[in-house]
Amino acid sequence: MYHASLLLAAFITHTIAQNTPAPFVKAGVCPWLVGTPISNSISICNVDNDCKDAMKCCPTLIGRYCLQPDANARKCPDGSLAVRTCTTDSNCADSQTCYRGICCPKSSGGNPSLPTLPTLPGNCPTLVLPSPTYAVKNDNLCENDANCSNGRKCCPTLLGKRCLLPS
């Protein structure tokens, strides 16, 4: 009887886990976290759905809080603001396509029209690899300078492309 109860509990837990949808991830990028978060911090959210409107659940130095995302990271080529992030077209509605990590409306040709991308003046800081065999990660937060704001350029780093101040 005891084993049957354990099996039933395991089955129910597995079934619930299988049927739980992935948390909704709103479009945009959380503000940069500068510094080390304090231990034993108190969070007011766990996932983006815990936040109202377009706000995202972002890490801060004192816990996770609902913050406005970087608006430029939510902009589609047609000028509209995306409300959801994606990794493939299957993450988006049928009328949308995954464009640079956000769901954007499809143009009449099926894909968003690509805008002319400006290149900002200045140079990216030199990327120094810790060893010749180090593999740079491709966790990109920008694709080009147009994805960056406040005079920053989209530059390669050890973690992937990031918006950095030019040298």
Short mmCIF file of N, CA and C in Angstrom, two decimals:
data_model
loop_
_atom_site.label_atom_id
_atom_site.label_comp_id
_atom_site.label_asym_id
_atom_site.label_seq_id
_atom_site.Cartn_x
_atom_site.Cartn_y
_atom_site.Cartn_z
N MET A 1 0.82 -1.19 0.00
CA MET A 1 0.00 0.00 0.00
C MET A 1 0.88 1.27 0.00
N TYR A 2 1.97 1.23 0.79
CA TYR A 2 2.88 2.37 0.89
C TYR A 2 3.52 2.67 -0.46
N HIS A 3 3.96 1.60 -1.18
CA HIS A 3 4.58 1.80 -2.49
C HIS A 3 3.58 2.35 -3.49
N ALA A 4 2.35 1.90 -3.42
CA ALA A 4 1.32 2.40 -4.33
C ALA A 4 1.09 3.89 -4.11
N SER A 5 1.11 4.34 -2.86
CA SER A 5 0.94 5.76 -2.55
C SER A 5 2.10 6.58 -3.10
N LEU A 6 3.31 6.05 -2.96
CA LEU A 6 4.49 6.74 -3.49
C LEU A 6 4.43 6.84 -5.01
N LEU A 7 4.04 5.75 -5.66
CA LEU A 7 3.94 5.76 -7.12
C LEU A 7 2.88 6.75 -7.58
N LEU A 8 1.74 6.80 -6.90
CA LEU A 8 0.68 7.73 -7.26
C LEU A 8 1.16 9.17 -7.08
N ALA A 9 1.84 9.46 -5.99
CA ALA A 9 2.36 10.81 -5.75
C ALA A 9 3.38 11.20 -6.81
N ALA A 10 4.25 10.29 -7.18
CA ALA A 10 5.26 10.56 -8.22
C ALA A 10 4.58 10.80 -9.56
N PHE A 11 3.55 10.02 -9.88
CA PHE A 11 2.84 10.17 -11.15
C PHE A 11 2.15 11.54 -11.21
N ILE A 12 1.48 11.93 -10.13
CA ILE A 12 0.78 13.22 -10.10
C ILE A 12 1.78 14.36 -10.24
N THR A 13 2.89 14.30 -9.52
CA THR A 13 3.92 15.34 -9.61
C THR A 13 4.47 15.43 -11.03
N HIS A 14 4.74 14.29 -11.65
CA HIS A 14 5.27 14.26 -13.02
C HIS A 14 4.25 14.84 -13.99
N THR A 15 2.98 14.47 -13.84
CA THR A 15 1.93 14.95 -14.74
C THR A 15 1.76 16.45 -14.62
N ILE A 16 1.77 16.98 -13.41
CA ILE A 16 1.63 18.42 -13.22
C ILE A 16 2.82 19.14 -13.84
N ALA A 17 4.02 18.63 -13.63
CA ALA A 17 5.22 19.26 -14.19
C ALA A 17 5.18 19.24 -15.71
N GLN A 18 4.67 18.17 -16.31
CA GLN A 18 4.60 18.08 -17.77
C GLN A 18 3.59 19.06 -18.34
N ASN A 19 2.51 19.35 -17.61
CA ASN A 19 1.44 20.19 -18.11
C ASN A 19 1.58 21.65 -17.71
N THR A 20 2.62 22.01 -16.99
CA THR A 20 2.84 23.39 -16.59
C THR A 20 3.53 24.13 -17.73
N PRO A 21 2.88 25.19 -18.25
CA PRO A 21 3.50 25.91 -19.37
C PRO A 21 4.74 26.67 -18.91
N ALA A 22 5.63 26.93 -19.86
CA ALA A 22 6.82 27.71 -19.55
C ALA A 22 6.39 29.12 -19.18
N PRO A 23 7.11 29.79 -18.27
CA PRO A 23 6.72 31.14 -17.88
C PRO A 23 6.80 32.08 -19.07
N PHE A 24 5.85 33.00 -19.16
CA PHE A 24 5.82 34.00 -20.23
C PHE A 24 6.96 34.98 -20.02
N VAL A 25 7.74 35.22 -21.06
CA VAL A 25 8.86 36.16 -20.97
C VAL A 25 8.52 37.37 -21.82
N LYS A 26 8.38 38.53 -21.18
CA LYS A 26 8.05 39.75 -21.90
C LYS A 26 9.27 40.24 -22.67
N ALA A 27 9.02 40.98 -23.73
CA ALA A 27 10.10 41.49 -24.57
C ALA A 27 10.89 42.56 -23.83
N GLY A 28 12.11 42.75 -24.27
CA GLY A 28 12.96 43.78 -23.69
C GLY A 28 14.05 43.19 -22.82
N VAL A 29 14.96 44.03 -22.44
CA VAL A 29 16.11 43.62 -21.64
C VAL A 29 16.06 44.38 -20.32
N CYS A 30 16.29 43.67 -19.24
CA CYS A 30 16.34 44.31 -17.92
C CYS A 30 17.50 45.30 -17.87
N PRO A 31 17.36 46.35 -17.06
CA PRO A 31 18.50 47.27 -16.89
C PRO A 31 19.72 46.50 -16.38
N TRP A 32 20.90 47.02 -16.73
CA TRP A 32 22.15 46.36 -16.34
C TRP A 32 22.26 46.29 -14.84
N LEU A 33 22.69 45.16 -14.34
CA LEU A 33 22.93 44.97 -12.91
C LEU A 33 24.39 45.29 -12.65
N VAL A 34 24.64 46.32 -11.87
CA VAL A 34 26.01 46.74 -11.57
C VAL A 34 26.28 46.44 -10.10
N GLY A 35 27.19 45.55 -9.84
CA GLY A 35 27.51 45.18 -8.48
C GLY A 35 27.03 43.79 -8.14
N THR A 36 27.24 43.40 -6.91
CA THR A 36 26.87 42.07 -6.45
C THR A 36 25.62 42.16 -5.59
N PRO A 37 24.58 41.37 -5.92
CA PRO A 37 23.36 41.41 -5.10
C PRO A 37 23.66 40.99 -3.66
N ILE A 38 22.92 41.60 -2.74
CA ILE A 38 23.11 41.23 -1.33
C ILE A 38 22.44 39.89 -1.07
N SER A 39 22.97 39.16 -0.10
CA SER A 39 22.35 37.88 0.24
C SER A 39 21.11 38.14 1.08
N ASN A 40 20.22 37.18 1.11
CA ASN A 40 18.97 37.27 1.87
C ASN A 40 18.11 38.45 1.42
N SER A 41 18.14 38.76 0.12
CA SER A 41 17.34 39.86 -0.40
C SER A 41 15.88 39.40 -0.53
N ILE A 42 14.98 40.36 -0.62
CA ILE A 42 13.55 40.07 -0.74
C ILE A 42 13.10 40.49 -2.13
N SER A 43 12.46 39.58 -2.84
CA SER A 43 11.97 39.85 -4.19
C SER A 43 10.47 40.05 -4.16
N ILE A 44 9.98 40.94 -5.04
CA ILE A 44 8.54 41.13 -5.15
C ILE A 44 7.97 40.41 -6.36
N CYS A 45 8.84 39.76 -7.16
CA CYS A 45 8.38 39.00 -8.32
C CYS A 45 9.33 37.84 -8.56
N ASN A 46 8.85 36.86 -9.30
CA ASN A 46 9.68 35.71 -9.67
C ASN A 46 9.81 35.59 -11.18
N VAL A 47 8.73 35.90 -11.91
CA VAL A 47 8.70 35.82 -13.37
C VAL A 47 8.02 37.06 -13.92
N ASP A 48 8.17 37.31 -15.22
CA ASP A 48 7.60 38.51 -15.85
C ASP A 48 6.09 38.62 -15.65
N ASN A 49 5.37 37.51 -15.62
CA ASN A 49 3.92 37.55 -15.44
C ASN A 49 3.51 38.15 -14.10
N ASP A 50 4.42 38.20 -13.14
CA ASP A 50 4.12 38.80 -11.84
C ASP A 50 4.07 40.32 -11.92
N CYS A 51 4.50 40.88 -13.05
CA CYS A 51 4.59 42.34 -13.21
C CYS A 51 3.50 42.85 -14.14
N LYS A 52 3.02 44.08 -13.89
CA LYS A 52 1.95 44.65 -14.70
C LYS A 52 2.50 45.23 -16.01
N ASP A 53 1.60 45.34 -16.97
CA ASP A 53 1.88 45.94 -18.27
C ASP A 53 3.16 45.37 -18.90
N ALA A 54 4.05 46.24 -19.37
CA ALA A 54 5.25 45.79 -20.07
C ALA A 54 6.43 45.60 -19.12
N MET A 55 6.21 45.78 -17.83
CA MET A 55 7.32 45.66 -16.88
C MET A 55 7.80 44.22 -16.79
N LYS A 56 9.10 44.06 -16.55
CA LYS A 56 9.74 42.74 -16.44
C LYS A 56 10.23 42.52 -15.02
N CYS A 57 10.29 41.26 -14.63
CA CYS A 57 10.84 40.90 -13.32
C CYS A 57 12.36 40.83 -13.48
N CYS A 58 13.05 41.82 -12.93
CA CYS A 58 14.49 41.96 -13.16
C CYS A 58 15.28 41.83 -11.86
N PRO A 59 16.48 41.26 -11.96
CA PRO A 59 17.34 41.20 -10.78
C PRO A 59 17.89 42.59 -10.45
N THR A 60 17.93 42.91 -9.16
CA THR A 60 18.54 44.15 -8.69
C THR A 60 19.50 43.78 -7.55
N LEU A 61 20.15 44.77 -7.00
CA LEU A 61 21.08 44.51 -5.90
C LEU A 61 20.34 44.07 -4.64
N ILE A 62 19.04 44.36 -4.55
CA ILE A 62 18.28 44.03 -3.34
C ILE A 62 17.14 43.05 -3.60
N GLY A 63 17.23 42.28 -4.67
CA GLY A 63 16.20 41.29 -4.99
C GLY A 63 15.63 41.51 -6.38
N ARG A 64 14.60 40.74 -6.73
CA ARG A 64 13.96 40.87 -8.04
C ARG A 64 12.77 41.82 -7.93
N TYR A 65 12.71 42.81 -8.85
CA TYR A 65 11.66 43.81 -8.83
C TYR A 65 11.12 44.02 -10.24
N CYS A 66 9.89 44.54 -10.32
CA CYS A 66 9.28 44.86 -11.61
C CYS A 66 9.85 46.18 -12.10
N LEU A 67 10.52 46.14 -13.25
CA LEU A 67 11.16 47.33 -13.82
C LEU A 67 10.79 47.48 -15.29
N GLN A 68 10.89 48.71 -15.79
CA GLN A 68 10.68 48.94 -17.21
C GLN A 68 11.89 48.40 -17.97
N PRO A 69 11.66 47.62 -19.03
CA PRO A 69 12.79 47.13 -19.82
C PRO A 69 13.35 48.24 -20.71
N ASP A 70 14.52 48.00 -21.24
CA ASP A 70 15.14 48.91 -22.20
C ASP A 70 14.25 48.96 -23.44
N ALA A 71 13.64 50.12 -23.71
CA ALA A 71 12.67 50.24 -24.81
C ALA A 71 13.29 49.94 -26.17
N ASN A 72 14.55 50.30 -26.37
CA ASN A 72 15.17 50.06 -27.67
C ASN A 72 15.30 48.57 -27.98
N ALA A 73 15.41 47.74 -26.95
CA ALA A 73 15.54 46.31 -27.16
C ALA A 73 14.19 45.68 -27.52
N ARG A 74 13.09 46.45 -27.47
CA ARG A 74 11.76 45.95 -27.78
C ARG A 74 11.26 46.43 -29.13
N LYS A 75 12.04 47.21 -29.86
CA LYS A 75 11.56 47.86 -31.08
C LYS A 75 11.68 46.94 -32.29
N CYS A 76 10.56 46.77 -33.00
CA CYS A 76 10.52 45.99 -34.24
C CYS A 76 10.89 46.91 -35.41
N PRO A 77 11.27 46.33 -36.56
CA PRO A 77 11.63 47.15 -37.72
C PRO A 77 10.53 48.10 -38.17
N ASP A 78 9.25 47.73 -37.94
CA ASP A 78 8.15 48.61 -38.35
C ASP A 78 7.87 49.71 -37.33
N GLY A 79 8.66 49.75 -36.24
CA GLY A 79 8.49 50.78 -35.23
C GLY A 79 7.63 50.37 -34.06
N SER A 80 6.91 49.26 -34.19
CA SER A 80 6.07 48.80 -33.08
C SER A 80 6.93 48.21 -31.98
N LEU A 81 6.37 48.13 -30.78
CA LEU A 81 7.09 47.55 -29.65
C LEU A 81 6.62 46.12 -29.42
N ALA A 82 7.57 45.21 -29.33
CA ALA A 82 7.25 43.80 -29.09
C ALA A 82 6.82 43.61 -27.65
N VAL A 83 5.99 42.59 -27.41
CA VAL A 83 5.56 42.29 -26.05
C VAL A 83 6.06 40.93 -25.58
N ARG A 84 6.74 40.18 -26.46
CA ARG A 84 7.20 38.85 -26.09
C ARG A 84 8.57 38.57 -26.70
N THR A 85 9.40 37.84 -25.97
CA THR A 85 10.68 37.42 -26.50
C THR A 85 10.53 36.06 -27.16
N CYS A 86 11.55 35.66 -27.93
CA CYS A 86 11.47 34.39 -28.65
C CYS A 86 12.88 33.89 -28.97
N THR A 87 12.94 32.62 -29.32
CA THR A 87 14.18 32.06 -29.85
C THR A 87 13.93 31.52 -31.25
N THR A 88 12.67 31.16 -31.55
CA THR A 88 12.29 30.70 -32.89
C THR A 88 10.90 31.24 -33.21
N ASP A 89 10.50 31.16 -34.48
CA ASP A 89 9.17 31.61 -34.90
C ASP A 89 8.06 30.89 -34.16
N SER A 90 8.30 29.67 -33.72
CA SER A 90 7.26 28.90 -33.04
C SER A 90 6.89 29.50 -31.69
N ASN A 91 7.73 30.40 -31.14
CA ASN A 91 7.41 31.07 -29.88
C ASN A 91 6.45 32.24 -30.09
N CYS A 92 6.21 32.62 -31.34
CA CYS A 92 5.40 33.80 -31.67
C CYS A 92 4.05 33.39 -32.24
N ALA A 93 3.12 34.36 -32.27
CA ALA A 93 1.81 34.15 -32.89
C ALA A 93 2.01 33.93 -34.40
N ASP A 94 1.00 33.36 -35.06
CA ASP A 94 1.11 33.08 -36.50
C ASP A 94 1.38 34.33 -37.33
N SER A 95 0.89 35.48 -36.88
CA SER A 95 1.07 36.72 -37.64
C SER A 95 2.40 37.40 -37.34
N GLN A 96 3.25 36.72 -36.53
CA GLN A 96 4.53 37.31 -36.13
C GLN A 96 5.69 36.38 -36.48
N THR A 97 6.88 36.96 -36.48
CA THR A 97 8.10 36.20 -36.69
C THR A 97 9.12 36.59 -35.62
N CYS A 98 10.02 35.69 -35.32
CA CYS A 98 11.05 35.96 -34.32
C CYS A 98 12.16 36.78 -34.99
N TYR A 99 12.33 38.01 -34.55
CA TYR A 99 13.30 38.93 -35.13
C TYR A 99 14.23 39.42 -34.02
N ARG A 100 15.48 38.99 -34.05
CA ARG A 100 16.48 39.41 -33.07
C ARG A 100 16.00 39.19 -31.63
N GLY A 101 15.33 38.06 -31.40
CA GLY A 101 14.93 37.70 -30.06
C GLY A 101 13.60 38.25 -29.59
N ILE A 102 12.86 38.96 -30.47
CA ILE A 102 11.53 39.46 -30.11
C ILE A 102 10.53 39.11 -31.20
N CYS A 103 9.26 38.96 -30.81
CA CYS A 103 8.20 38.64 -31.77
C CYS A 103 7.71 39.93 -32.42
N CYS A 104 7.89 40.04 -33.74
CA CYS A 104 7.50 41.22 -34.50
C CYS A 104 6.50 40.85 -35.58
N PRO A 105 5.64 41.83 -35.99
CA PRO A 105 4.69 41.55 -37.06
C PRO A 105 5.41 41.19 -38.35
N LYS A 106 4.84 40.22 -39.07
CA LYS A 106 5.39 39.86 -40.38
C LYS A 106 5.00 40.94 -41.38
N SER A 107 5.91 41.26 -42.29
CA SER A 107 5.56 42.18 -43.37
C SER A 107 4.85 41.37 -44.44
N SER A 108 4.40 42.03 -45.49
CA SER A 108 3.68 41.30 -46.55
C SER A 108 4.55 40.22 -47.17
N GLY A 109 5.87 40.36 -47.08
CA GLY A 109 6.78 39.35 -47.61
C GLY A 109 7.01 38.20 -46.65
N GLY A 110 6.45 38.28 -45.43
CA GLY A 110 6.58 37.19 -44.48
C GLY A 110 7.60 37.43 -43.38
N ASN A 111 8.55 38.31 -43.61
CA ASN A 111 9.55 38.62 -42.59
C ASN A 111 9.60 40.12 -42.39
N PRO A 112 10.05 40.57 -41.21
CA PRO A 112 10.15 42.01 -41.01
C PRO A 112 11.12 42.62 -42.00
N SER A 113 10.79 43.83 -42.46
CA SER A 113 11.71 44.50 -43.37
C SER A 113 12.89 45.00 -42.56
N LEU A 114 14.07 44.84 -43.08
CA LEU A 114 15.28 45.22 -42.36
C LEU A 114 15.55 46.70 -42.55
N PRO A 115 15.67 47.46 -41.45
CA PRO A 115 15.98 48.87 -41.57
C PRO A 115 17.45 49.08 -41.89
N THR A 116 17.78 50.28 -42.36
CA THR A 116 19.18 50.63 -42.54
C THR A 116 19.79 50.79 -41.16
N LEU A 117 20.85 50.10 -40.90
CA LEU A 117 21.42 50.08 -39.56
C LEU A 117 22.59 51.05 -39.45
N PRO A 118 22.46 52.05 -38.56
CA PRO A 118 23.56 53.00 -38.41
C PRO A 118 24.71 52.38 -37.64
N THR A 119 25.92 52.85 -37.95
CA THR A 119 27.10 52.44 -37.20
C THR A 119 27.58 53.67 -36.45
N LEU A 120 27.71 53.55 -35.15
CA LEU A 120 28.12 54.68 -34.33
C LEU A 120 29.62 54.90 -34.43
N PRO A 121 30.07 56.15 -34.23
CA PRO A 121 31.51 56.41 -34.27
C PRO A 121 32.21 55.78 -33.06
N GLY A 122 33.51 55.60 -33.19
CA GLY A 122 34.30 55.02 -32.11
C GLY A 122 34.55 53.55 -32.35
N ASN A 123 35.39 52.98 -31.51
CA ASN A 123 35.75 51.57 -31.64
C ASN A 123 35.37 50.81 -30.39
N CYS A 124 35.08 49.54 -30.58
CA CYS A 124 34.80 48.66 -29.45
C CYS A 124 36.09 48.42 -28.68
N PRO A 125 35.98 48.23 -27.35
CA PRO A 125 37.18 47.86 -26.59
C PRO A 125 37.76 46.56 -27.14
N THR A 126 39.06 46.40 -27.04
CA THR A 126 39.72 45.20 -27.54
C THR A 126 39.30 43.99 -26.71
N LEU A 127 38.92 42.92 -27.39
CA LEU A 127 38.53 41.68 -26.73
C LEU A 127 39.78 40.85 -26.48
N VAL A 128 40.05 40.57 -25.21
CA VAL A 128 41.22 39.78 -24.84
C VAL A 128 40.73 38.45 -24.29
N LEU A 129 41.10 37.36 -24.97
CA LEU A 129 40.70 36.03 -24.52
C LEU A 129 41.64 35.55 -23.42
N PRO A 130 41.09 34.92 -22.35
CA PRO A 130 41.94 34.44 -21.26
C PRO A 130 42.92 33.36 -21.69
N SER A 131 42.57 32.60 -22.72
CA SER A 131 43.48 31.57 -23.24
C SER A 131 43.11 31.34 -24.71
N PRO A 132 44.04 30.81 -25.50
CA PRO A 132 43.75 30.59 -26.93
C PRO A 132 42.61 29.61 -27.16
N THR A 133 42.33 28.74 -26.20
CA THR A 133 41.27 27.74 -26.39
C THR A 133 39.94 28.19 -25.81
N TYR A 134 39.87 29.40 -25.24
CA TYR A 134 38.63 29.89 -24.64
C TYR A 134 37.57 30.09 -25.72
N ALA A 135 36.40 29.57 -25.50
CA ALA A 135 35.30 29.72 -26.45
C ALA A 135 34.41 30.88 -26.01
N VAL A 136 34.27 31.88 -26.87
CA VAL A 136 33.41 33.02 -26.57
C VAL A 136 31.96 32.54 -26.62
N LYS A 137 31.17 32.90 -25.61
CA LYS A 137 29.76 32.52 -25.57
C LYS A 137 28.98 33.38 -26.57
N ASN A 138 27.88 32.88 -27.05
CA ASN A 138 27.06 33.63 -28.01
C ASN A 138 25.74 34.04 -27.40
N ASP A 139 25.76 34.52 -26.16
CA ASP A 139 24.57 35.00 -25.49
C ASP A 139 24.45 36.49 -25.79
N ASN A 140 24.08 36.82 -27.02
CA ASN A 140 24.08 38.20 -27.49
C ASN A 140 22.90 38.99 -26.94
N LEU A 141 23.17 40.20 -26.45
CA LEU A 141 22.12 41.12 -26.03
C LEU A 141 21.92 42.23 -27.05
N CYS A 142 22.71 42.22 -28.12
CA CYS A 142 22.54 43.15 -29.22
C CYS A 142 23.08 42.49 -30.48
N GLU A 143 22.65 42.98 -31.62
CA GLU A 143 23.15 42.47 -32.90
C GLU A 143 23.99 43.52 -33.62
N ASN A 144 23.65 44.79 -33.42
CA ASN A 144 24.36 45.89 -34.08
C ASN A 144 24.15 47.15 -33.26
N ASP A 145 24.80 48.24 -33.67
CA ASP A 145 24.75 49.49 -32.91
C ASP A 145 23.33 50.03 -32.77
N ALA A 146 22.44 49.73 -33.71
CA ALA A 146 21.06 50.22 -33.65
C ALA A 146 20.32 49.64 -32.44
N ASN A 147 20.79 48.53 -31.91
CA ASN A 147 20.16 47.92 -30.74
C ASN A 147 20.60 48.59 -29.44
N CYS A 148 21.57 49.50 -29.51
CA CYS A 148 22.13 50.11 -28.31
C CYS A 148 21.67 51.56 -28.17
N SER A 149 21.69 52.06 -26.95
CA SER A 149 21.28 53.44 -26.71
C SER A 149 22.38 54.18 -25.96
N ASN A 150 22.17 55.48 -25.78
CA ASN A 150 23.08 56.33 -25.01
C ASN A 150 24.51 56.31 -25.54
N GLY A 151 24.67 56.29 -26.87
CA GLY A 151 26.00 56.35 -27.47
C GLY A 151 26.81 55.09 -27.36
N ARG A 152 26.19 53.99 -26.99
CA ARG A 152 26.91 52.72 -26.85
C ARG A 152 26.94 51.98 -28.18
N LYS A 153 27.95 51.14 -28.36
CA LYS A 153 28.12 50.32 -29.55
C LYS A 153 27.91 48.86 -29.19
N CYS A 154 27.46 48.07 -30.15
CA CYS A 154 27.31 46.63 -29.95
C CYS A 154 28.68 46.00 -30.18
N CYS A 155 29.28 45.48 -29.10
CA CYS A 155 30.66 44.99 -29.15
C CYS A 155 30.75 43.55 -28.67
N PRO A 156 31.70 42.79 -29.22
CA PRO A 156 31.90 41.42 -28.74
C PRO A 156 32.54 41.43 -27.35
N THR A 157 32.06 40.53 -26.48
CA THR A 157 32.65 40.32 -25.16
C THR A 157 32.81 38.82 -24.96
N LEU A 158 33.34 38.41 -23.83
CA LEU A 158 33.50 36.99 -23.55
C LEU A 158 32.15 36.28 -23.39
N LEU A 159 31.11 37.03 -23.07
CA LEU A 159 29.78 36.45 -22.89
C LEU A 159 28.91 36.53 -24.14
N GLY A 160 29.34 37.26 -25.13
CA GLY A 160 28.54 37.51 -26.33
C GLY A 160 28.53 39.01 -26.58
N LYS A 161 27.74 39.46 -27.53
CA LYS A 161 27.70 40.89 -27.86
C LYS A 161 26.93 41.66 -26.79
N ARG A 162 27.50 42.83 -26.40
CA ARG A 162 26.90 43.70 -25.39
C ARG A 162 27.03 45.15 -25.84
N CYS A 163 26.15 46.02 -25.32
CA CYS A 163 26.22 47.46 -25.60
C CYS A 163 27.25 48.09 -24.67
N LEU A 164 28.34 48.58 -25.24
CA LEU A 164 29.44 49.15 -24.46
C LEU A 164 29.75 50.56 -24.95
N LEU A 165 30.34 51.36 -24.07
CA LEU A 165 30.81 52.68 -24.48
C LEU A 165 32.03 52.51 -25.37
N PRO A 166 32.07 53.23 -26.50
CA PRO A 166 33.23 53.08 -27.40
C PRO A 166 34.48 53.69 -26.79
N SER A 167 35.63 53.21 -27.27
CA SER A 167 36.90 53.75 -26.77
C SER A 167 37.34 54.90 -27.64
#
